[in-house]
mmCIF file of C-alpha atoms and ligand atoms in Angstrom:
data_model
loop_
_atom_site.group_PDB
_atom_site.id
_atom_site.type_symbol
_atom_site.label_atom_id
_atom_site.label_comp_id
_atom_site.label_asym_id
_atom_site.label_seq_id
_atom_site.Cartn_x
_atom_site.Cartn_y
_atom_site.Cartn_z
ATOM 1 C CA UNK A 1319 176.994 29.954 218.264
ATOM 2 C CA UNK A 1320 175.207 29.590 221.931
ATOM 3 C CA UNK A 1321 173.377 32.706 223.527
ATOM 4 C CA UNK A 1322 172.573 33.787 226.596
ATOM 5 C CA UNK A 1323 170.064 36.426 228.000
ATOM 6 C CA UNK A 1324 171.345 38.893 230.727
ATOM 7 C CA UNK A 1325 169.464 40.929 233.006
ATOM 8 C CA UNK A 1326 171.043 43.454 235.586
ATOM 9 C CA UNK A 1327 168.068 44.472 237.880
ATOM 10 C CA UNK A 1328 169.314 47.791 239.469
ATOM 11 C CA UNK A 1329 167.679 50.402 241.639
ATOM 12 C CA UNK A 1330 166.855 52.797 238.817
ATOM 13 C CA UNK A 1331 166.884 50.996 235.654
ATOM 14 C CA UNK A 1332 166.821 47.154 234.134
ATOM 15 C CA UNK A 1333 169.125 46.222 231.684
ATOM 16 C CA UNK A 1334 168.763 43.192 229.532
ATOM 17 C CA UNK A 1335 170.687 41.891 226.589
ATOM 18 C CA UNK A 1336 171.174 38.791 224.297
ATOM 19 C CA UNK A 1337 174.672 38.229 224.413
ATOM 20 C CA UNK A 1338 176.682 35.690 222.324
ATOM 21 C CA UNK A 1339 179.361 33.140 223.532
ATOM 22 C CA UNK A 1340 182.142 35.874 223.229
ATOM 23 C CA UNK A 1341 180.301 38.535 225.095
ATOM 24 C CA UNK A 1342 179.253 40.571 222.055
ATOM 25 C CA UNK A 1343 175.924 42.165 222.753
ATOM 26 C CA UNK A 1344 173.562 40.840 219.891
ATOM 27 C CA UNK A 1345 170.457 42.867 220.905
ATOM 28 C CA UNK A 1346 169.352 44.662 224.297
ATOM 29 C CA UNK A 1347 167.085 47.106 226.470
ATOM 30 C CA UNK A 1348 166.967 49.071 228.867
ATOM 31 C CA UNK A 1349 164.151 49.710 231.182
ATOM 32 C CA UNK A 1350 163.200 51.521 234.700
ATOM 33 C CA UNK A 1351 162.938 49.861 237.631
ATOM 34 C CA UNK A 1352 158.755 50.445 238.732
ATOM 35 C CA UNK A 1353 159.979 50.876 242.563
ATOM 36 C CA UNK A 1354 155.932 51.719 242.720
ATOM 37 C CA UNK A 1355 154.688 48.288 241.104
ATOM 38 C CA UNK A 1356 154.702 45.407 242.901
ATOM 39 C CA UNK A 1357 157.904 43.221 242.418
ATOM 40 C CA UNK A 1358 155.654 40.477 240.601
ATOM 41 C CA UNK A 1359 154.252 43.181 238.641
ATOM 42 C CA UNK A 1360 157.764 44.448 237.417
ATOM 43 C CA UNK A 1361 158.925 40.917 237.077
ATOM 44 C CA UNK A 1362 156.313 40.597 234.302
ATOM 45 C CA UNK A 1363 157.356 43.628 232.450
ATOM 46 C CA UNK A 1364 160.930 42.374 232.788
ATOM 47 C CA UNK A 1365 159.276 38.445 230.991
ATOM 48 C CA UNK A 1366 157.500 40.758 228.594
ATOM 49 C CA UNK A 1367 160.878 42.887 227.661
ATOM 50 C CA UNK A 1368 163.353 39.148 227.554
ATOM 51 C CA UNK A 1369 160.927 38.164 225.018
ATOM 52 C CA UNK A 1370 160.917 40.902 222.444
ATOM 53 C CA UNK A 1371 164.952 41.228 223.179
ATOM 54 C CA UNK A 1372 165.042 38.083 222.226
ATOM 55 C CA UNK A 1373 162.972 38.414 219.068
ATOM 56 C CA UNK A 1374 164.710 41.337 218.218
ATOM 57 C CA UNK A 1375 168.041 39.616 218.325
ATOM 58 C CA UNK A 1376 166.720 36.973 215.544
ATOM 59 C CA UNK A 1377 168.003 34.293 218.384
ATOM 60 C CA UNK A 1378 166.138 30.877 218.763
ATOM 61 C CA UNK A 1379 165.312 29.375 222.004
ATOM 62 C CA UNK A 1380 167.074 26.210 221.254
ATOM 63 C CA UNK A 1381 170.324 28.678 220.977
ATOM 64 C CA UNK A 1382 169.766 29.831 224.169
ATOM 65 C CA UNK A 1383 172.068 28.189 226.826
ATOM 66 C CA UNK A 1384 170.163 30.422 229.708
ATOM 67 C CA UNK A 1385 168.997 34.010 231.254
ATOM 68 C CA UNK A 1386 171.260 34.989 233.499
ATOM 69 C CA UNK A 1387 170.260 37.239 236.281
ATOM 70 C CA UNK A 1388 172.030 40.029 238.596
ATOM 71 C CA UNK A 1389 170.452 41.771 241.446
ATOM 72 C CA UNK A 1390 171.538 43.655 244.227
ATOM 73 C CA UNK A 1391 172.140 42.043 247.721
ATOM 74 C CA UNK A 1392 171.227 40.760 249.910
ATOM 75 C CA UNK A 1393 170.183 37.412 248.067
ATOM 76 C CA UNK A 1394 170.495 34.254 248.608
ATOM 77 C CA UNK A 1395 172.059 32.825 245.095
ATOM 78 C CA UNK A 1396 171.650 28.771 245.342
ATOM 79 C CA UNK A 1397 167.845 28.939 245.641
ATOM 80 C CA UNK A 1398 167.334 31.701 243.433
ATOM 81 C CA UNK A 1399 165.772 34.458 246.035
ATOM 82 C CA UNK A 1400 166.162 38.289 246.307
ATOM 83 C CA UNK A 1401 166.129 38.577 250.412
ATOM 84 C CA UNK A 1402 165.622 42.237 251.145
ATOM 85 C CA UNK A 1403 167.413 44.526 249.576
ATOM 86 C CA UNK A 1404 167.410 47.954 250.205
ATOM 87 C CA UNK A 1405 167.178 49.351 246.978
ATOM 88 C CA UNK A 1406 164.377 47.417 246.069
ATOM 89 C CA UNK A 1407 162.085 47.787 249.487
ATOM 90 C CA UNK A 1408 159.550 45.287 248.576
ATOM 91 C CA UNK A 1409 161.421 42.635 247.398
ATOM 92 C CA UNK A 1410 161.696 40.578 250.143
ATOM 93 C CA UNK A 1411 161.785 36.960 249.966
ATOM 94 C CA UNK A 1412 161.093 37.039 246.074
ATOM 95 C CA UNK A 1413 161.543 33.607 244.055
ATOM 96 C CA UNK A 1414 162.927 35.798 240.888
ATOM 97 C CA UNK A 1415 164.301 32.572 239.320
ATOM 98 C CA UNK A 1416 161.684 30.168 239.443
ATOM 99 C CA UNK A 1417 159.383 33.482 238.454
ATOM 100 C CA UNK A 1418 161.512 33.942 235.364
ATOM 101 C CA UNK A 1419 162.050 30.946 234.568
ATOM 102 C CA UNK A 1420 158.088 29.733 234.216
ATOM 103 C CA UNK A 1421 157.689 31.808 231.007
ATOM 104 C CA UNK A 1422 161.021 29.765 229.532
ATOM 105 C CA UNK A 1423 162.354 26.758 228.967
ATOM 106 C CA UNK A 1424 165.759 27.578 229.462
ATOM 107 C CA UNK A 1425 168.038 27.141 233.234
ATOM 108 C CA UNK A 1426 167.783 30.476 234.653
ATOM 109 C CA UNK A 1427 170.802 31.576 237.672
ATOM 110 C CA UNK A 1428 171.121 34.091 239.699
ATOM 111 C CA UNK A 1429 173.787 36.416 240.629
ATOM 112 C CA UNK A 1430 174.670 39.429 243.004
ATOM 113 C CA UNK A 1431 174.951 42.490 240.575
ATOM 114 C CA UNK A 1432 178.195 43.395 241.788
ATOM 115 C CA UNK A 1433 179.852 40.047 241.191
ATOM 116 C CA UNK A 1434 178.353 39.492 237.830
ATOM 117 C CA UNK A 1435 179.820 42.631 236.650
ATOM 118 C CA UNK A 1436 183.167 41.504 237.877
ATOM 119 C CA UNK A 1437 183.000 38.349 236.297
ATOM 120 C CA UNK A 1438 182.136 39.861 233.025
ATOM 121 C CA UNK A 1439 185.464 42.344 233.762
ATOM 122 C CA UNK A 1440 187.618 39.247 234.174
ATOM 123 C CA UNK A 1441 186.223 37.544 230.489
ATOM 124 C CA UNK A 1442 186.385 40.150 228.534
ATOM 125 C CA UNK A 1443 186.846 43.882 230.114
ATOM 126 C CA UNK A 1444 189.250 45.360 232.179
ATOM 127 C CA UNK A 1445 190.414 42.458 234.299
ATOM 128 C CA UNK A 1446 191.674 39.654 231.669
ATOM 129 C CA UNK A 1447 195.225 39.635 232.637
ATOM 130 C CA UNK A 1448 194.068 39.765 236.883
ATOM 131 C CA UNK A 1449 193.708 36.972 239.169
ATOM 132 C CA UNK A 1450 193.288 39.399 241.977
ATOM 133 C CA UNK A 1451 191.104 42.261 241.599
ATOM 134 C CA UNK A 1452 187.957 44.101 242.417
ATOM 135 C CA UNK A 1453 184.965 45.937 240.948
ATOM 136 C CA UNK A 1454 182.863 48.197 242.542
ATOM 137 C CA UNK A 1455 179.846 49.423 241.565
ATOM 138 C CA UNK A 1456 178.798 53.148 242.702
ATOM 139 C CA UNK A 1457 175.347 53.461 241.740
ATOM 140 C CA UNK A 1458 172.187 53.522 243.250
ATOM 141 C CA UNK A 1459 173.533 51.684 246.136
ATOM 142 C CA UNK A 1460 177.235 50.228 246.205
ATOM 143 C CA UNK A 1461 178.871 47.124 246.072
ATOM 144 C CA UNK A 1462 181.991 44.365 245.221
ATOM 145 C CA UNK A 1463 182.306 41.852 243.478
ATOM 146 C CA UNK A 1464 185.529 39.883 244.174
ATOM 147 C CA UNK A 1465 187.978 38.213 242.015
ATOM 148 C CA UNK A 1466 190.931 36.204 244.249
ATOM 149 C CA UNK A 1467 193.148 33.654 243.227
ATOM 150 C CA UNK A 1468 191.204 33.791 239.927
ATOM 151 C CA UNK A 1469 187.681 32.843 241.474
ATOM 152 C CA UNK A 1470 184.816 34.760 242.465
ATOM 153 C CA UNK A 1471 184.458 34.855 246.236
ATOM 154 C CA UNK A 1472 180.670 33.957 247.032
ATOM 155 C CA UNK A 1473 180.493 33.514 250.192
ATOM 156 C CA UNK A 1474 177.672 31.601 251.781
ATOM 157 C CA UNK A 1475 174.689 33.034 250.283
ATOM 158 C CA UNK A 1476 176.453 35.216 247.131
ATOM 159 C CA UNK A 1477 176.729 38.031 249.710
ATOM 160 C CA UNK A 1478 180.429 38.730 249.642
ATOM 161 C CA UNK A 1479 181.677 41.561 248.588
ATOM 162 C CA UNK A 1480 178.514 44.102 249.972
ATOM 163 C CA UNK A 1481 181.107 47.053 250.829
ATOM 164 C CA UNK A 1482 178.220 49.437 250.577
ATOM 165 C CA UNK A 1483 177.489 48.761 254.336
ATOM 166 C CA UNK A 1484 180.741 49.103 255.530
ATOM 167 C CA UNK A 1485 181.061 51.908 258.085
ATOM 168 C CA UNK A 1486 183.143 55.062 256.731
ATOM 169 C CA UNK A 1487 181.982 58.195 258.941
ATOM 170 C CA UNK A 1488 179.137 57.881 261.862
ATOM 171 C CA UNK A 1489 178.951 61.461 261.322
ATOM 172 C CA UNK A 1490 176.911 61.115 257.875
ATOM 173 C CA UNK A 1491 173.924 59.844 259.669
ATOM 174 C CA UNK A 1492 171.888 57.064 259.423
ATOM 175 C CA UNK A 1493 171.611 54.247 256.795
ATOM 176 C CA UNK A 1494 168.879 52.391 255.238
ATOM 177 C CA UNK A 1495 170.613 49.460 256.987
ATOM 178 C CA UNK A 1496 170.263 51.121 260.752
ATOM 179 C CA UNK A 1497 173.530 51.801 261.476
ATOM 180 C CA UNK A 1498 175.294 55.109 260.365
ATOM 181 C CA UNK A 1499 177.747 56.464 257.882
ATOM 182 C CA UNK A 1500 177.859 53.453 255.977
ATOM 183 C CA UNK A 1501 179.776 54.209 252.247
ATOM 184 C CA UNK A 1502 176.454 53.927 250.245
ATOM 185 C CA UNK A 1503 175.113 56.525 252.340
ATOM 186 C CA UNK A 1504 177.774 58.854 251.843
ATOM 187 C CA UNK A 1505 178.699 57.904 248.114
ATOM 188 C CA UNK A 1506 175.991 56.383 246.235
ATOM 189 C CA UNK A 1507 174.010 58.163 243.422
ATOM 190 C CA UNK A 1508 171.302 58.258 246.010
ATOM 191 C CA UNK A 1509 173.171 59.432 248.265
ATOM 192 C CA UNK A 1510 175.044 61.954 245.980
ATOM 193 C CA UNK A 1511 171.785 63.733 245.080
ATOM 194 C CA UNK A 1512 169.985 64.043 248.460
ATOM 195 C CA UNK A 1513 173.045 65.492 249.728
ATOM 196 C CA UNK A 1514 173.649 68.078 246.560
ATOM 197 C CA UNK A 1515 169.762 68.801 247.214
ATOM 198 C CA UNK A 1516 170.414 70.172 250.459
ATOM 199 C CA UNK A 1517 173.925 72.200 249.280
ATOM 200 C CA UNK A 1518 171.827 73.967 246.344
ATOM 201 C CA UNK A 1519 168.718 74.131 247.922
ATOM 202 C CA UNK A 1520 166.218 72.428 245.068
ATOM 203 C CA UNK A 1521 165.840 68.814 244.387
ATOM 204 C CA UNK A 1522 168.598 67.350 241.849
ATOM 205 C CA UNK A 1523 169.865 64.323 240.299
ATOM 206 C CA UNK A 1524 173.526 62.745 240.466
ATOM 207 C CA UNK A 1525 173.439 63.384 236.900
ATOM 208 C CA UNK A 1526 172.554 66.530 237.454
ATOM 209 C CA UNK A 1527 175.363 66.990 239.896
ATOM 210 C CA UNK A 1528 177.807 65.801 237.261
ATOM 211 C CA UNK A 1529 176.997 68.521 234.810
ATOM 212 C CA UNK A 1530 176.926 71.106 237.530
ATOM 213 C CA UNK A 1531 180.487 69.434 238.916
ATOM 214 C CA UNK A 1532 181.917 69.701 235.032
ATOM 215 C CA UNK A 1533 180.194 73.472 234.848
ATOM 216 C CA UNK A 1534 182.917 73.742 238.009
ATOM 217 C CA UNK A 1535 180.023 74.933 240.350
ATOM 218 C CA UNK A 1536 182.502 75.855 243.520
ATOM 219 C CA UNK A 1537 179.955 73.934 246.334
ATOM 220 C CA UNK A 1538 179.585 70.820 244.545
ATOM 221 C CA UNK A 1539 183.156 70.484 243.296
ATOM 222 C CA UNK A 1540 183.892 70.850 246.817
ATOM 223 C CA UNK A 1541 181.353 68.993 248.080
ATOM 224 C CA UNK A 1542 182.787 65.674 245.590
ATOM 225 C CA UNK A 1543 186.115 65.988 246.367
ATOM 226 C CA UNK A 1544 184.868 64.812 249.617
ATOM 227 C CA UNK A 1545 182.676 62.026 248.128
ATOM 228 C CA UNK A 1546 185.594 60.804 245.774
ATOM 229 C CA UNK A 1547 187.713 60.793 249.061
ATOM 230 C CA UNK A 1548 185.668 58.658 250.700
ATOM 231 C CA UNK A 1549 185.791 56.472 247.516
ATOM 232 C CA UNK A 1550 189.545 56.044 248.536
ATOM 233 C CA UNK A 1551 188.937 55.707 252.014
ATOM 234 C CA UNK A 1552 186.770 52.499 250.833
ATOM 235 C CA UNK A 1553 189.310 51.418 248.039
ATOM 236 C CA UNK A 1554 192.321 51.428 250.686
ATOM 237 C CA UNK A 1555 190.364 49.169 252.851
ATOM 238 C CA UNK A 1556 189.499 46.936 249.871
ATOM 239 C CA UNK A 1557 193.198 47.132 248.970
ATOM 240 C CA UNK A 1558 194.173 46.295 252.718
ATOM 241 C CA UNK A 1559 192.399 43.432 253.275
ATOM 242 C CA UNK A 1560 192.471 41.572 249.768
ATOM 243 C CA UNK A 1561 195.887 42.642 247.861
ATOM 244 C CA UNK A 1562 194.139 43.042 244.776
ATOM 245 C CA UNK A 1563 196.668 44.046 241.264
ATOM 246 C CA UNK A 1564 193.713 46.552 240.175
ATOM 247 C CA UNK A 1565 190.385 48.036 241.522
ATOM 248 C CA UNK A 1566 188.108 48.486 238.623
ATOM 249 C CA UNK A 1567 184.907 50.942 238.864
ATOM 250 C CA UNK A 1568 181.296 50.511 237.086
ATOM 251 C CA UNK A 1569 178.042 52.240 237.592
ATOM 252 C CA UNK A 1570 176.460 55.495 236.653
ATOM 253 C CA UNK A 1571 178.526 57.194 239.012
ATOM 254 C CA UNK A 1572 181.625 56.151 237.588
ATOM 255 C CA UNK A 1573 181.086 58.087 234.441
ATOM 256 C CA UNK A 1574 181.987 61.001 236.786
ATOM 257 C CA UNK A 1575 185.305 59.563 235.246
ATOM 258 C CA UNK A 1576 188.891 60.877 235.552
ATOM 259 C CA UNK A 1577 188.529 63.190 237.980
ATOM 260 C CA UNK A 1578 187.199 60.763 240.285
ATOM 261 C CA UNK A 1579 189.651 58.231 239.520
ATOM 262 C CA UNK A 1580 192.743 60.511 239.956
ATOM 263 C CA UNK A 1581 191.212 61.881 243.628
ATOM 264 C CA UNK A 1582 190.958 57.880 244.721
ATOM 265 C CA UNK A 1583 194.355 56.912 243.231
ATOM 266 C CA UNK A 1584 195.583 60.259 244.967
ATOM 267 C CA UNK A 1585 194.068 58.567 247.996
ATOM 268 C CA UNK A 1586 195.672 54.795 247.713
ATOM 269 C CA UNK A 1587 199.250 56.723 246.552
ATOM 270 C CA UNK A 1588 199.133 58.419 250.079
ATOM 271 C CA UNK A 1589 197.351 56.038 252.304
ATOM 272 C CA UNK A 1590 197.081 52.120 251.097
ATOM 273 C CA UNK A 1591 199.279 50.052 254.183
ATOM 274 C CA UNK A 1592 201.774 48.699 252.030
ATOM 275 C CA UNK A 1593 204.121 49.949 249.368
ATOM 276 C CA UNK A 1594 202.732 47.714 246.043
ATOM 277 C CA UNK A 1595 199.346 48.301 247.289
ATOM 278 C CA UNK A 1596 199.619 51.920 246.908
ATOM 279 C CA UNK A 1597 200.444 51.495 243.238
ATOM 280 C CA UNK A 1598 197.182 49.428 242.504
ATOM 281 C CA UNK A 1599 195.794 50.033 239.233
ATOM 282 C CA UNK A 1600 192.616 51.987 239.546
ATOM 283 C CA UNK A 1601 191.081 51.837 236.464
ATOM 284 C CA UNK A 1602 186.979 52.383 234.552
ATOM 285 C CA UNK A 1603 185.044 49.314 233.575
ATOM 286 C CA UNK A 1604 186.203 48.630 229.926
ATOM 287 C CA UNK A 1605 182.379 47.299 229.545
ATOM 288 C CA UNK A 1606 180.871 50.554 230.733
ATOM 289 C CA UNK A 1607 177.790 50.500 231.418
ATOM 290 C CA UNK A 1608 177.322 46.953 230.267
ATOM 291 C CA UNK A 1609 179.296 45.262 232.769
ATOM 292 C CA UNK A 1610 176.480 44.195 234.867
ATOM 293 C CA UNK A 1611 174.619 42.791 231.881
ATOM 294 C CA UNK A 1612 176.978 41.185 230.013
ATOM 295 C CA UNK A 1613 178.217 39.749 233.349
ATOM 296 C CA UNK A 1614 174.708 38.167 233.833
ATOM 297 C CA UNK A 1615 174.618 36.529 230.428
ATOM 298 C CA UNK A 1616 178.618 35.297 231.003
ATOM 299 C CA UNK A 1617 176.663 33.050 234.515
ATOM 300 C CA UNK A 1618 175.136 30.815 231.626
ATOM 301 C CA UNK A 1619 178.461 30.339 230.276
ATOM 302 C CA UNK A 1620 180.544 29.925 232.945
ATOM 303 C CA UNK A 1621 178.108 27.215 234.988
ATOM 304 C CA UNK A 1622 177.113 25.452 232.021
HETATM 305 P P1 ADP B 1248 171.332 50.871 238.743
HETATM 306 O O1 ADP B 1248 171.646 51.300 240.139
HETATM 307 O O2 ADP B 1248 169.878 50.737 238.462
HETATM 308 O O3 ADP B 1248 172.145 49.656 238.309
HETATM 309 P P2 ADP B 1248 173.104 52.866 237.446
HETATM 310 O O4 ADP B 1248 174.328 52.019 237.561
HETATM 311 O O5 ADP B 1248 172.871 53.573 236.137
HETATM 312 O O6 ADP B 1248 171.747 52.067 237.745
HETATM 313 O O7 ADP B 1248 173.173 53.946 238.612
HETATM 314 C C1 ADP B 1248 172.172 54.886 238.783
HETATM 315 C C2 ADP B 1248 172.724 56.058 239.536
HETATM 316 O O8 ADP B 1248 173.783 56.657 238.757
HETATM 317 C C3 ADP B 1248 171.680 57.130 239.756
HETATM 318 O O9 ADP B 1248 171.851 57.647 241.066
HETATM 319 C C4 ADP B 1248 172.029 58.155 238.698
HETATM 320 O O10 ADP B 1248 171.626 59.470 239.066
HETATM 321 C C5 ADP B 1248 173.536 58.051 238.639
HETATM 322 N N1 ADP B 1248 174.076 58.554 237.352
HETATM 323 C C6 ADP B 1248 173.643 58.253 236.102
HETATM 324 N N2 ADP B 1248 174.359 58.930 235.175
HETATM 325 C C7 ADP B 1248 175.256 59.675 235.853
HETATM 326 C C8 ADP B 1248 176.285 60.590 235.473
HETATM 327 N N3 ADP B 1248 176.530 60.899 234.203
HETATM 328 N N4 ADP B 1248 177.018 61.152 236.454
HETATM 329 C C9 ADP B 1248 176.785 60.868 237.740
HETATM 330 N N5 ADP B 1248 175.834 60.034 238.170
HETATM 331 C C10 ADP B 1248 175.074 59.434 237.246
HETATM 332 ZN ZN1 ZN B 1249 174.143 50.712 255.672
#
């Protein structure tokens, strides 16, 4: 049996996991994201936390075909850099693969988050039977990864697929990215919770906002109906422009769960352009909150 090592590098949290050659998590971890460190710092806590997964998971290096890695965008995926992404301000420029990859003896690749998750959706999650579909991440920030014709679609750098820039309403303000009422600034978990903040009047949490949108507080009900709209108004776009059999949603968001779902299929019933489109499958990552990680362990296996 061959092994790889995933690592999803999010906004809040780092998720790593020695995963098998069928995707079955054999031992994993999850730690937070040090936005306060520098990145070189929290690159060595990420080494430091590979190795004891991997002792954990009784796994020996020679077993190992790689450590795969996902981060968010923008990055540049060939040479192995994170370029600048928002939701990791410091990182700019930052050689995470050759970093990684001093402390082992193993190939190391990198991947957008996004499109990592969606590849591990096609192997074994909720896209298996899809040749054209899409996975989007609400989380921190949000983003794509997609799946047409049966291939990932990379783009020139491993940028394709960042939807979480894409303008929805100038009226939300302004982005991190400069220009204004871009979907992750409207429908993030970042976004979710500065904007609940101001509607209750004390300082909350998107999980917080979940329990309080479950307790059927009347402002924030209201106030995600809005945000799940705007979901749709992103998935019909998506829908529009690739033709995609299902749209599948990951992240720490999406374990808002049904309700959301239902308010963005409600959404692509009504307003997706053409008639099959507006039956597209909108559906929960079957890997939960695994997706990204198992989808960074599935790079080793898929690129040898
Ligand atoms: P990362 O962005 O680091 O990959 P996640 O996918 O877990 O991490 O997304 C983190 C975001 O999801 C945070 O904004 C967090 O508040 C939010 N979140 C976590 N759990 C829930 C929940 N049950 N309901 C709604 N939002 C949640
Ligand atoms: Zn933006």
């Amino acid at each position: 049996m061959k092994y790889a090592i995933g690592v999803d590098i999010g906004g809040t949290k780092t998720a790593i996991a020695a995963v098998d050659e069928r995707g079955v998590i054999v031992s994993q971890s999850v730690i937070p994201t040090n936005l306060q460190i520098r990145p070189q710092a929290m690159i060595a806590e990420i080494q430091q936390e590979i190795s004891r997964v991997i002792e954990e998971s009784g796994v020996l290096i020679e077993e190992i075909a790689g450590i795969g890695i996902g981060a968010p965008g923008p990055l540049d995926s060939k040479n192995g850099l994170i370029s600048c992404p928002p939701n990791l301000p410091a990182w700019v420029d930052i050689p995470v693969r050759e970093l990684i990859g001093r402390s082992f003896s193993v190939p190391v690749l990198l991947e957008n988050d996004a499109n990592a998750a969606a590849l591990a959706e096609k192997w074994i999650g909720a896209a298996v039977e899809n040749e054209n579909f899409i996975y989007i991440t609400v989380s921190t920030g949000i983003g794509a990864g997609i799946i047409a014709e049966g291939k990932l679609l990379k783009g020139l750098k491993g940028n394709a697929g960042d939807i979480g820039h894409m303008v929805i309403d100038p009226s939300f303000g302004e982005c991190v990215c400069g220009q204004w009422g871009c979907l992750e600034s409207i429908a993030s978990g970042t976004a979710i919770a500065k904007r609940a903040s101001a509607i209750i009047g004390r300082e909350v949490t998107a999980k917080d906002v979940f329990r309080f949108y479950k307790e059927r507080d009347p402002d924030i009900t209201g106030y995600m109906e809005d945000v799940f709209n705007v979901l749709g108004v992103a998935s019909v776009s998506m829908i529009n422009t690739f033709d995609p059999e299902k749209i599948v949603f990951g992240g720490g968001v999406s374990k808002f769960g049904e309700p959301m779902f239902d308010s963005i299929r409600q959404y692509v019933r009504r307003y997706a352009l053409n008639p099959t489109g507006r039956k597209t499958e909108i559906t929960a990552a079957k890997l939960g909150q695994n997706a990204g990680v198992i989808g960074a362990a599935a790079l080793c296996f898929q690129n040898g």
